[in-house]
Tab-separated table of C-alpha atoms in Angstrom:
chain	number	residue	atom	x	y	z
O	253	UNK	CA	10.048	14.792	-23.973
O	254	UNK	CA	11.016	12.617	-26.451
O	255	UNK	CA	9.731	8.820	-25.521
O	256	UNK	CA	13.241	7.190	-26.297
O	257	UNK	CA	14.154	9.469	-22.949
O	258	UNK	CA	11.772	8.097	-20.400
O	259	UNK	CA	12.035	4.347	-21.867
O	260	UNK	CA	16.091	5.057	-21.675
O	261	UNK	CA	15.781	6.074	-18.007
O	262	UNK	CA	13.014	3.790	-16.853
O	263	UNK	CA	14.946	1.186	-18.061
O	264	UNK	CA	18.398	2.427	-16.598
O	265	UNK	CA	16.202	2.388	-12.807
O	266	UNK	CA	14.728	-1.159	-13.138
O	267	UNK	CA	18.228	-1.999	-14.340
O	268	UNK	CA	20.311	-0.613	-11.851
O	269	UNK	CA	17.525	0.184	-9.090
O	270	UNK	CA	17.319	3.414	-6.552
O	271	UNK	CA	18.968	3.313	-2.983
O	272	UNK	CA	14.735	3.610	-1.498
O	273	UNK	CA	16.017	4.013	2.214
O	274	UNK	CA	13.513	5.790	4.922
O	275	UNK	CA	15.095	8.911	5.001
O	276	UNK	CA	14.486	12.078	3.260
O	277	UNK	CA	16.725	15.163	4.621
O	278	UNK	CA	15.172	18.579	3.486
O	279	UNK	CA	12.139	17.546	2.133
O	280	UNK	CA	9.268	19.947	1.947
O	281	UNK	CA	6.264	18.842	2.278
O	282	UNK	CA	2.451	19.607	3.482
O	283	UNK	CA	1.768	18.651	7.459
O	284	UNK	CA	-1.031	17.663	8.967
O	285	UNK	CA	-3.014	20.563	9.581
O	286	UNK	CA	-6.005	21.472	7.164
O	287	UNK	CA	-5.173	25.320	5.528
O	288	UNK	CA	-2.898	26.596	2.512
O	289	UNK	CA	-0.574	28.096	5.041
O	290	UNK	CA	0.067	24.171	6.093
O	291	UNK	CA	2.026	23.403	2.293
O	292	UNK	CA	5.189	24.148	1.090
O	293	UNK	CA	6.909	23.974	-2.989
O	294	UNK	CA	8.499	21.266	-3.344
O	295	UNK	CA	8.570	21.342	-7.274
O	296	UNK	CA	11.139	20.145	-9.458
O	297	UNK	CA	11.722	22.322	-12.007
O	298	UNK	CA	13.814	20.020	-15.097
O	299	UNK	CA	14.343	22.578	-17.791
O	300	UNK	CA	10.990	21.353	-19.782
O	301	UNK	CA	8.106	23.278	-18.203
O	302	UNK	CA	7.134	26.246	-19.614
O	303	UNK	CA	6.741	29.235	-17.212
O	304	UNK	CA	9.102	29.647	-14.295
O	305	UNK	CA	6.329	28.090	-11.326
O	306	UNK	CA	4.489	26.035	-14.174
O	307	UNK	CA	3.984	21.965	-12.592
O	308	UNK	CA	3.430	19.711	-15.071
O	309	UNK	CA	2.451	16.870	-12.693
O	310	UNK	CA	1.292	17.166	-9.517
O	311	UNK	CA	1.492	14.003	-7.220
O	312	UNK	CA	-0.126	13.822	-3.555
O	313	UNK	CA	0.528	10.635	-0.943
O	314	UNK	CA	-1.497	10.441	1.750
O	315	UNK	CA	1.430	10.897	4.993
O	316	UNK	CA	5.516	11.239	5.204
O	317	UNK	CA	4.720	9.610	8.848
O	318	UNK	CA	4.928	5.859	6.618
O	319	UNK	CA	8.781	4.970	4.827
O	320	UNK	CA	6.814	2.989	2.390
O	321	UNK	CA	5.219	6.446	0.862
O	322	UNK	CA	8.578	8.057	1.098
O	323	UNK	CA	9.938	5.387	-0.985
O	324	UNK	CA	7.214	6.403	-3.420
O	325	UNK	CA	8.241	9.862	-3.139
O	326	UNK	CA	11.362	9.327	-4.161
O	327	UNK	CA	10.683	7.033	-7.208
O	328	UNK	CA	8.076	9.889	-8.539
O	329	UNK	CA	11.335	13.128	-8.299
O	330	UNK	CA	13.851	11.107	-9.709
O	331	UNK	CA	11.750	9.429	-12.564
O	332	UNK	CA	10.229	13.014	-13.126
O	333	UNK	CA	13.139	15.357	-12.774
O	334	UNK	CA	15.266	13.364	-14.415
O	335	UNK	CA	12.445	12.849	-17.575
O	336	UNK	CA	12.837	16.796	-17.498
O	337	UNK	CA	9.635	17.153	-16.278
O	338	UNK	CA	8.191	20.349	-13.412
O	339	UNK	CA	6.853	18.331	-10.272
O	340	UNK	CA	5.275	19.093	-7.652
O	341	UNK	CA	4.738	15.699	-4.096
O	342	UNK	CA	1.918	16.965	-1.342
O	343	UNK	CA	1.788	15.001	1.532
O	344	UNK	CA	-1.456	14.611	3.403
O	345	UNK	CA	-1.053	13.764	6.434
O	346	UNK	CA	-3.758	11.500	6.411
O	347	UNK	CA	-6.970	14.389	6.592
O	348	UNK	CA	-9.408	14.609	3.490
O	349	UNK	CA	-9.490	17.677	3.930
O	350	UNK	CA	-5.812	19.221	3.064
O	351	UNK	CA	-5.669	16.361	0.820
O	352	UNK	CA	-8.358	18.893	-1.173
O	353	UNK	CA	-6.159	21.637	-0.682
O	354	UNK	CA	-3.204	19.786	-1.488
O	355	UNK	CA	-4.972	19.210	-4.972
O	356	UNK	CA	-6.056	23.152	-5.034
O	357	UNK	CA	-2.434	23.976	-4.881
O	358	UNK	CA	-1.304	21.331	-7.669
O	359	UNK	CA	-4.443	22.689	-9.927
O	360	UNK	CA	-3.337	26.929	-9.492
O	361	UNK	CA	0.477	25.682	-10.828
O	362	UNK	CA	-1.028	24.767	-14.011
O	363	UNK	CA	-0.889	20.942	-13.655
O	364	UNK	CA	-1.944	18.808	-16.691
O	365	UNK	CA	-1.458	15.074	-14.521
O	366	UNK	CA	-2.942	14.919	-11.581
O	367	UNK	CA	-1.155	11.550	-9.419
O	368	UNK	CA	-3.168	10.721	-6.234
O	369	UNK	CA	-2.987	7.984	-4.019
O	370	UNK	CA	-6.817	9.058	-1.674
O	371	UNK	CA	-6.356	9.319	1.918
O	372	UNK	CA	-10.247	8.462	2.612
O	373	UNK	CA	-10.920	6.398	-1.502
O	374	UNK	CA	-14.828	8.107	-1.342
O	375	UNK	CA	-14.178	11.329	0.494
O	376	UNK	CA	-11.112	12.345	-2.759
O	377	UNK	CA	-13.983	11.704	-5.471
O	378	UNK	CA	-14.919	15.454	-4.274
O	379	UNK	CA	-10.896	17.361	-5.103
O	380	UNK	CA	-10.889	14.322	-8.189
O	381	UNK	CA	-13.938	16.261	-9.555
O	382	UNK	CA	-12.150	19.314	-9.334
O	383	UNK	CA	-8.896	18.354	-10.999
O	384	UNK	CA	-11.321	17.445	-13.742
O	385	UNK	CA	-13.533	20.683	-14.149
O	386	UNK	CA	-9.825	22.431	-14.534
O	387	UNK	CA	-8.893	19.706	-17.704
O	388	UNK	CA	-6.744	17.763	-15.400
O	389	UNK	CA	-6.539	13.927	-16.390
O	390	UNK	CA	-6.985	11.980	-12.783
O	391	UNK	CA	-3.947	8.408	-12.160
O	392	UNK	CA	-5.480	7.547	-9.020
O	393	UNK	CA	-2.077	5.535	-7.483
O	394	UNK	CA	-2.737	2.284	-5.575
O	395	UNK	CA	-5.846	3.114	-3.827
O	396	UNK	CA	-9.157	3.621	-6.347
O	397	UNK	CA	-11.114	6.541	-5.512
O	398	UNK	CA	-14.801	5.834	-5.533
O	399	UNK	CA	-18.332	6.913	-6.222
O	400	UNK	CA	-17.070	9.179	-8.982
O	401	UNK	CA	-16.268	9.810	-12.853
O	402	UNK	CA	-13.341	11.831	-12.378
O	403	UNK	CA	-11.396	8.833	-12.373
O	404	UNK	CA	-9.271	8.614	-16.015
O	405	UNK	CA	-6.814	5.800	-14.895
O	406	UNK	CA	-5.711	4.084	-12.243
O	407	UNK	CA	-2.090	1.983	-11.392
O	408	UNK	CA	-2.245	-0.545	-8.777
O	409	UNK	CA	-0.586	-3.332	-7.356
O	410	UNK	CA	-2.569	-6.725	-7.822
O	411	UNK	CA	-4.211	-6.133	-4.138
O	412	UNK	CA	-6.705	-9.402	-4.294
O	413	UNK	CA	-3.769	-11.007	-5.273
O	414	UNK	CA	-1.610	-9.449	-2.216
O	415	UNK	CA	-4.694	-10.795	0.251
O	416	UNK	CA	-4.596	-14.492	-1.173
O	417	UNK	CA	-0.846	-14.839	-0.798
O	418	UNK	CA	-0.692	-13.529	2.266
O	419	UNK	CA	-3.457	-16.201	3.466
O	420	UNK	CA	-1.478	-18.960	1.732
O	421	UNK	CA	1.969	-17.908	3.436
O	422	UNK	CA	-0.022	-18.386	6.673
O	423	UNK	CA	-1.909	-21.911	4.969
O	424	UNK	CA	1.695	-23.140	4.406
O	425	UNK	CA	3.050	-22.237	7.900
O	426	UNK	CA	0.552	-23.522	9.550
O	427	UNK	CA	1.084	-25.809	12.724
O	428	UNK	CA	-0.578	-29.173	12.247
O	429	UNK	CA	-4.275	-29.809	13.375
O	430	UNK	CA	-7.603	-28.137	13.867
O	431	UNK	CA	-8.758	-25.422	15.324
O	432	UNK	CA	-5.583	-23.395	14.976
O	433	UNK	CA	-6.397	-19.843	15.783
O	434	UNK	CA	-6.242	-17.445	13.350
O	435	UNK	CA	-5.915	-13.173	14.599
O	436	UNK	CA	-7.675	-11.588	12.021
O	437	UNK	CA	-6.568	-7.643	11.350
O	438	UNK	CA	-7.664	-5.372	8.762
O	439	UNK	CA	-6.614	-1.860	6.755
O	440	UNK	CA	-8.633	1.492	7.467
O	441	UNK	CA	-11.894	0.975	6.486
O	442	UNK	CA	-11.780	4.387	4.777
O	443	UNK	CA	-8.886	2.519	2.030
O	444	UNK	CA	-10.529	1.474	-1.026
O	445	UNK	CA	-7.848	-1.605	-1.044
O	446	UNK	CA	-8.035	-2.657	2.350
O	447	UNK	CA	-11.379	-5.004	1.850
O	448	UNK	CA	-10.034	-5.702	-1.699
O	449	UNK	CA	-6.818	-7.506	0.683
O	450	UNK	CA	-9.663	-8.371	3.010
O	451	UNK	CA	-11.570	-10.576	0.873
O	452	UNK	CA	-8.352	-11.697	-1.120
O	453	UNK	CA	-7.373	-13.102	2.541
O	454	UNK	CA	-10.691	-14.701	2.988
O	455	UNK	CA	-10.865	-15.852	-0.673
O	456	UNK	CA	-7.765	-18.522	0.425
O	457	UNK	CA	-8.309	-18.701	4.463
O	458	UNK	CA	-11.803	-19.762	4.378
O	459	UNK	CA	-12.285	-23.227	3.899
O	460	UNK	CA	-9.918	-23.656	6.224
O	461	UNK	CA	-11.498	-22.063	9.040
O	462	UNK	CA	-15.422	-23.713	7.638
O	463	UNK	CA	-14.265	-26.809	7.804
O	464	UNK	CA	-12.310	-26.477	11.796
O	465	UNK	CA	-9.022	-26.590	10.274
O	466	UNK	CA	-8.675	-22.610	11.928
O	467	UNK	CA	-10.143	-21.133	14.146
O	468	UNK	CA	-11.068	-17.843	14.057
O	469	UNK	CA	-9.796	-15.875	17.166
O	470	UNK	CA	-10.390	-11.991	17.853
O	471	UNK	CA	-13.198	-11.307	15.307
O	472	UNK	CA	-17.067	-12.003	16.731
O	473	UNK	CA	-18.558	-10.483	13.282
O	474	UNK	CA	-15.388	-13.433	10.770
O	475	UNK	CA	-16.973	-15.862	13.300
O	476	UNK	CA	-20.935	-15.279	12.099
O	477	UNK	CA	-19.488	-15.961	8.096
O	478	UNK	CA	-16.951	-18.234	8.356
O	479	UNK	CA	-19.588	-21.011	6.421
O	480	UNK	CA	-19.843	-18.121	3.613
O	481	UNK	CA	-16.828	-18.117	1.097
O	482	UNK	CA	-17.557	-14.507	-0.964
O	483	UNK	CA	-18.662	-11.576	1.497
O	484	UNK	CA	-20.443	-8.447	-0.136
O	485	UNK	CA	-18.765	-5.534	0.679
O	486	UNK	CA	-21.069	-4.883	3.762
O	487	UNK	CA	-19.843	-8.015	5.420
O	488	UNK	CA	-16.248	-7.378	4.950
O	489	UNK	CA	-17.518	-3.435	6.456
O	490	UNK	CA	-18.164	-5.025	9.379
O	491	UNK	CA	-14.908	-7.365	10.264
O	492	UNK	CA	-13.053	-4.735	9.275
O	493	UNK	CA	-15.007	-2.581	11.764
O	494	UNK	CA	-14.398	-4.551	14.195
O	495	UNK	CA	-10.556	-5.825	13.519
O	496	UNK	CA	-9.155	-2.859	11.892
O	497	UNK	CA	-5.790	-1.089	12.410
O	498	UNK	CA	-6.751	2.113	10.558
O	499	UNK	CA	-3.089	1.464	9.178
O	500	UNK	CA	-2.224	2.843	12.466
O	501	UNK	CA	0.800	1.568	14.468
O	502	UNK	CA	-0.636	2.082	17.823
O	503	UNK	CA	-3.481	1.418	17.452
O	504	UNK	CA	-2.765	-2.112	15.949
O	505	UNK	CA	-0.703	-1.857	18.879
O	506	UNK	CA	-3.561	-1.300	21.171
O	507	UNK	CA	-6.035	-4.033	19.650
O	508	UNK	CA	-2.919	-6.785	19.536
O	509	UNK	CA	-3.262	-6.223	22.950
O	510	UNK	CA	-7.273	-6.221	24.312
O	511	UNK	CA	-7.280	-9.450	21.835
O	512	UNK	CA	-4.355	-10.996	24.215
O	513	UNK	CA	-5.419	-9.931	26.571
O	514	UNK	CA	-9.223	-11.143	26.079
O	515	UNK	CA	-7.787	-14.567	24.990
O	516	UNK	CA	-8.690	-18.168	25.940
O	517	UNK	CA	-6.134	-20.701	26.896
O	518	UNK	CA	-7.627	-22.777	23.575
O	519	UNK	CA	-6.485	-19.659	21.438
O	520	UNK	CA	-3.141	-19.144	22.468
O	521	UNK	CA	0.180	-21.288	22.170
O	522	UNK	CA	0.924	-21.521	18.180
O	523	UNK	CA	-0.807	-19.328	15.952
O	524	UNK	CA	-1.401	-17.776	12.924
O	525	UNK	CA	-1.844	-13.285	12.410
O	526	UNK	CA	-3.399	-11.750	9.324
O	527	UNK	CA	-1.396	-8.665	9.813
O	528	UNK	CA	-2.093	-6.098	6.787
O	529	UNK	CA	1.072	-4.450	5.748
O	530	UNK	CA	3.942	-4.055	7.130
O	531	UNK	CA	3.716	-1.411	10.209
O	532	UNK	CA	0.676	-3.683	11.237
O	533	UNK	CA	2.834	-6.502	11.499
O	534	UNK	CA	6.238	-4.652	13.125
O	535	UNK	CA	3.627	-3.439	16.442
O	536	UNK	CA	1.669	-6.895	16.340
O	537	UNK	CA	4.001	-9.411	16.742
O	538	UNK	CA	5.950	-7.244	19.208
O	539	UNK	CA	2.848	-8.125	21.334
O	540	UNK	CA	2.375	-11.268	20.819
O	541	UNK	CA	6.540	-12.088	20.761
O	542	UNK	CA	5.682	-10.463	24.841
O	543	UNK	CA	2.273	-12.905	25.320
O	544	UNK	CA	4.538	-15.862	27.450
O	545	UNK	CA	0.766	-17.663	26.639
O	546	UNK	CA	1.965	-17.580	22.615
O	547	UNK	CA	4.691	-20.060	22.298
O	548	UNK	CA	4.857	-19.119	18.554
O	549	UNK	CA	3.348	-17.024	16.035
O	550	UNK	CA	3.710	-16.927	12.041
O	551	UNK	CA	2.587	-13.155	11.017
O	552	UNK	CA	2.211	-11.141	7.282
O	553	UNK	CA	2.860	-7.783	6.027
O	554	UNK	CA	3.519	-6.422	2.950
O	555	UNK	CA	5.209	-3.360	1.098
O	556	UNK	CA	8.865	-4.563	1.861
O	557	UNK	CA	9.631	-1.927	4.172
O	558	UNK	CA	13.461	-1.335	5.556
O	559	UNK	CA	12.393	-2.370	9.015
O	560	UNK	CA	10.149	-4.923	8.347
O	561	UNK	CA	12.907	-6.472	5.538
O	562	UNK	CA	14.925	-6.401	9.066
O	563	UNK	CA	12.233	-8.091	11.557
O	564	UNK	CA	11.883	-10.703	9.065
O	565	UNK	CA	15.937	-11.194	8.237
O	566	UNK	CA	15.594	-11.506	12.717
O	567	UNK	CA	12.460	-14.267	12.848
O	568	UNK	CA	10.230	-11.462	14.086
O	569	UNK	CA	8.168	-11.209	11.249
O	570	UNK	CA	7.752	-13.557	8.750
O	571	UNK	CA	6.651	-12.683	5.364
O	572	UNK	CA	6.243	-9.310	3.223
O	573	UNK	CA	4.471	-8.347	-0.290
O	574	UNK	CA	6.949	-6.959	-2.144
O	575	UNK	CA	5.581	-4.147	-3.975
O	576	UNK	CA	8.467	-2.502	-6.270
O	577	UNK	CA	7.957	0.778	-5.849
O	578	UNK	CA	10.085	1.733	-8.802
O	579	UNK	CA	7.190	-0.506	-11.571
O	580	UNK	CA	4.572	1.239	-9.871
O	581	UNK	CA	5.736	4.555	-9.903
O	582	UNK	CA	6.713	4.703	-13.638
O	583	UNK	CA	4.071	2.801	-14.893
O	584	UNK	CA	2.334	6.144	-13.485
O	585	UNK	CA	5.056	8.644	-14.994
O	586	UNK	CA	4.092	6.208	-18.179
O	587	UNK	CA	0.627	6.978	-18.465
O	588	UNK	CA	1.718	11.086	-17.607
O	589	UNK	CA	3.637	11.463	-20.079
O	590	UNK	CA	1.770	8.826	-22.826
O	591	UNK	CA	-0.970	11.375	-21.683
O	592	UNK	CA	0.846	15.425	-22.340
O	593	UNK	CA	1.796	14.089	-25.265
O	594	UNK	CA	-1.751	13.340	-26.739
O	595	UNK	CA	-1.463	9.433	-26.507
O	596	UNK	CA	-4.158	6.756	-24.845
O	597	UNK	CA	-1.758	5.043	-22.627
O	598	UNK	CA	-1.719	1.375	-21.836
O	599	UNK	CA	-3.786	-0.529	-19.650
O	600	UNK	CA	-4.898	-4.191	-18.796
O	601	UNK	CA	-7.540	-4.306	-15.786
O	602	UNK	CA	-10.442	-2.136	-15.034
O	603	UNK	CA	-11.255	-1.688	-11.231
O	604	UNK	CA	-15.899	-0.310	-10.653
O	605	UNK	CA	-15.148	2.365	-8.496
O	606	UNK	CA	-19.324	1.807	-7.464
O	607	UNK	CA	-19.336	4.480	-10.668
O	608	UNK	CA	-17.397	3.479	-13.292
O	609	UNK	CA	-15.622	1.260	-14.761
O	610	UNK	CA	-11.899	2.824	-14.144
O	611	UNK	CA	-8.904	1.505	-17.012
O	612	UNK	CA	-6.135	0.347	-15.017
O	613	UNK	CA	-2.306	-1.176	-15.061
O	614	UNK	CA	-1.586	-3.349	-12.329
O	615	UNK	CA	1.795	-4.167	-11.277
O	616	UNK	CA	3.519	-7.582	-10.001
O	617	UNK	CA	3.654	-9.150	-6.148
O	618	UNK	CA	6.637	-11.306	-5.227
O	619	UNK	CA	6.671	-12.817	-1.372
O	620	UNK	CA	9.595	-12.304	0.195
O	621	UNK	CA	10.585	-14.124	3.254
O	622	UNK	CA	13.898	-14.991	4.980
O	623	UNK	CA	14.551	-17.567	2.013
O	624	UNK	CA	15.086	-15.752	-0.941
O	625	UNK	CA	14.831	-11.536	0.379
O	626	UNK	CA	18.273	-11.423	-0.901
O	627	UNK	CA	17.237	-11.732	-4.190
O	628	UNK	CA	14.249	-10.123	-3.646
O	629	UNK	CA	16.008	-6.614	-2.217
O	630	UNK	CA	18.948	-6.890	-2.618
O	631	UNK	CA	20.134	-8.228	-5.808
O	632	UNK	CA	17.211	-6.381	-7.416
O	633	UNK	CA	18.925	-3.115	-5.968
O	634	UNK	CA	15.618	-2.061	-4.287
O	635	UNK	CA	17.901	-2.423	-1.162
O	636	UNK	CA	21.613	-2.500	-0.180
O	637	UNK	CA	22.898	-5.310	1.636
O	638	UNK	CA	24.711	-2.564	4.017
O	639	UNK	CA	21.662	-1.468	4.963
O	640	UNK	CA	20.492	-4.650	7.097
O	641	UNK	CA	22.073	-6.504	9.669
O	642	UNK	CA	22.367	-10.217	9.973
O	643	UNK	CA	22.265	-10.867	6.190
O	644	UNK	CA	23.158	-14.233	4.521
């Protein structure tokens, strides 16, 4: 496949954008179990894959239950399919066992490149080692796979910058005075990115906590470490263990309810909430909005999910960090094409995965608020204005 064709395709995608709504009618994906019987084929044959049934690029994503990953699926299938590469997307549905089976299924279909967003960064090492042993090149997608030398490349958003942007937004929009209540929430302890997000947020929030501007409302572990500017992974882990949402809407809702039930009057009123992503942000925001003793809340998010964009327009969520999945998927595809063409993919950084320094390509982020939602998400072609109400 000519590189010129791919370059033209990617340029077109970034100019006109894609319609990336939450729906995904007619998809065939792996469902929640761990056996091969739960996996249905979803191969896009585009005429350049060799023998019938061969798949050149396999993609494994963590779940089809979050809109973000359905958006990523659409990007991969569109870009790879239009560029003439056979591909298959499978979902692991929160199960590392299913994830491993998915990888094995794709290996059996003859893939040359595996693009994988790990359900559990450590547990995924066994799956990618099988791929490596089969001669497959591995691209870790969005989440770093740890403790193995079987990861060839990593394509990601700058996760530290995401957390720092969330923390800085809370600082910039905090009420005046001291001891402003700050509620901390985090992603799943199995996700390496959750640690980096929190580390980035802590890097800007900690000085305000240490000097008494902010008062941690819901984590004794974070309170015990408030005077420490740089936390070890183990220390971050103790905090995440206390405030994790597991990237689950229901867990986030239950935890927020428990925290507000236990909260004293001095940690209510005008509050700040570090929510790790859009799905958990909406769940937490709904809880804070119904507490009569919360007079105002400022809450973060990330991923620019359609439902959260509407929440931002409606004033229910304060911000989201826009991570353009078109760019991330395009960067991954460009890497895969270079690999298939026998070329060395372009990288601009590296991440240590506790075993090796993995060459990486980073994608920029954008903070989205009610003030710039139209410019960032509508004018860029990521969403259509008709998908929202109240958009000015």
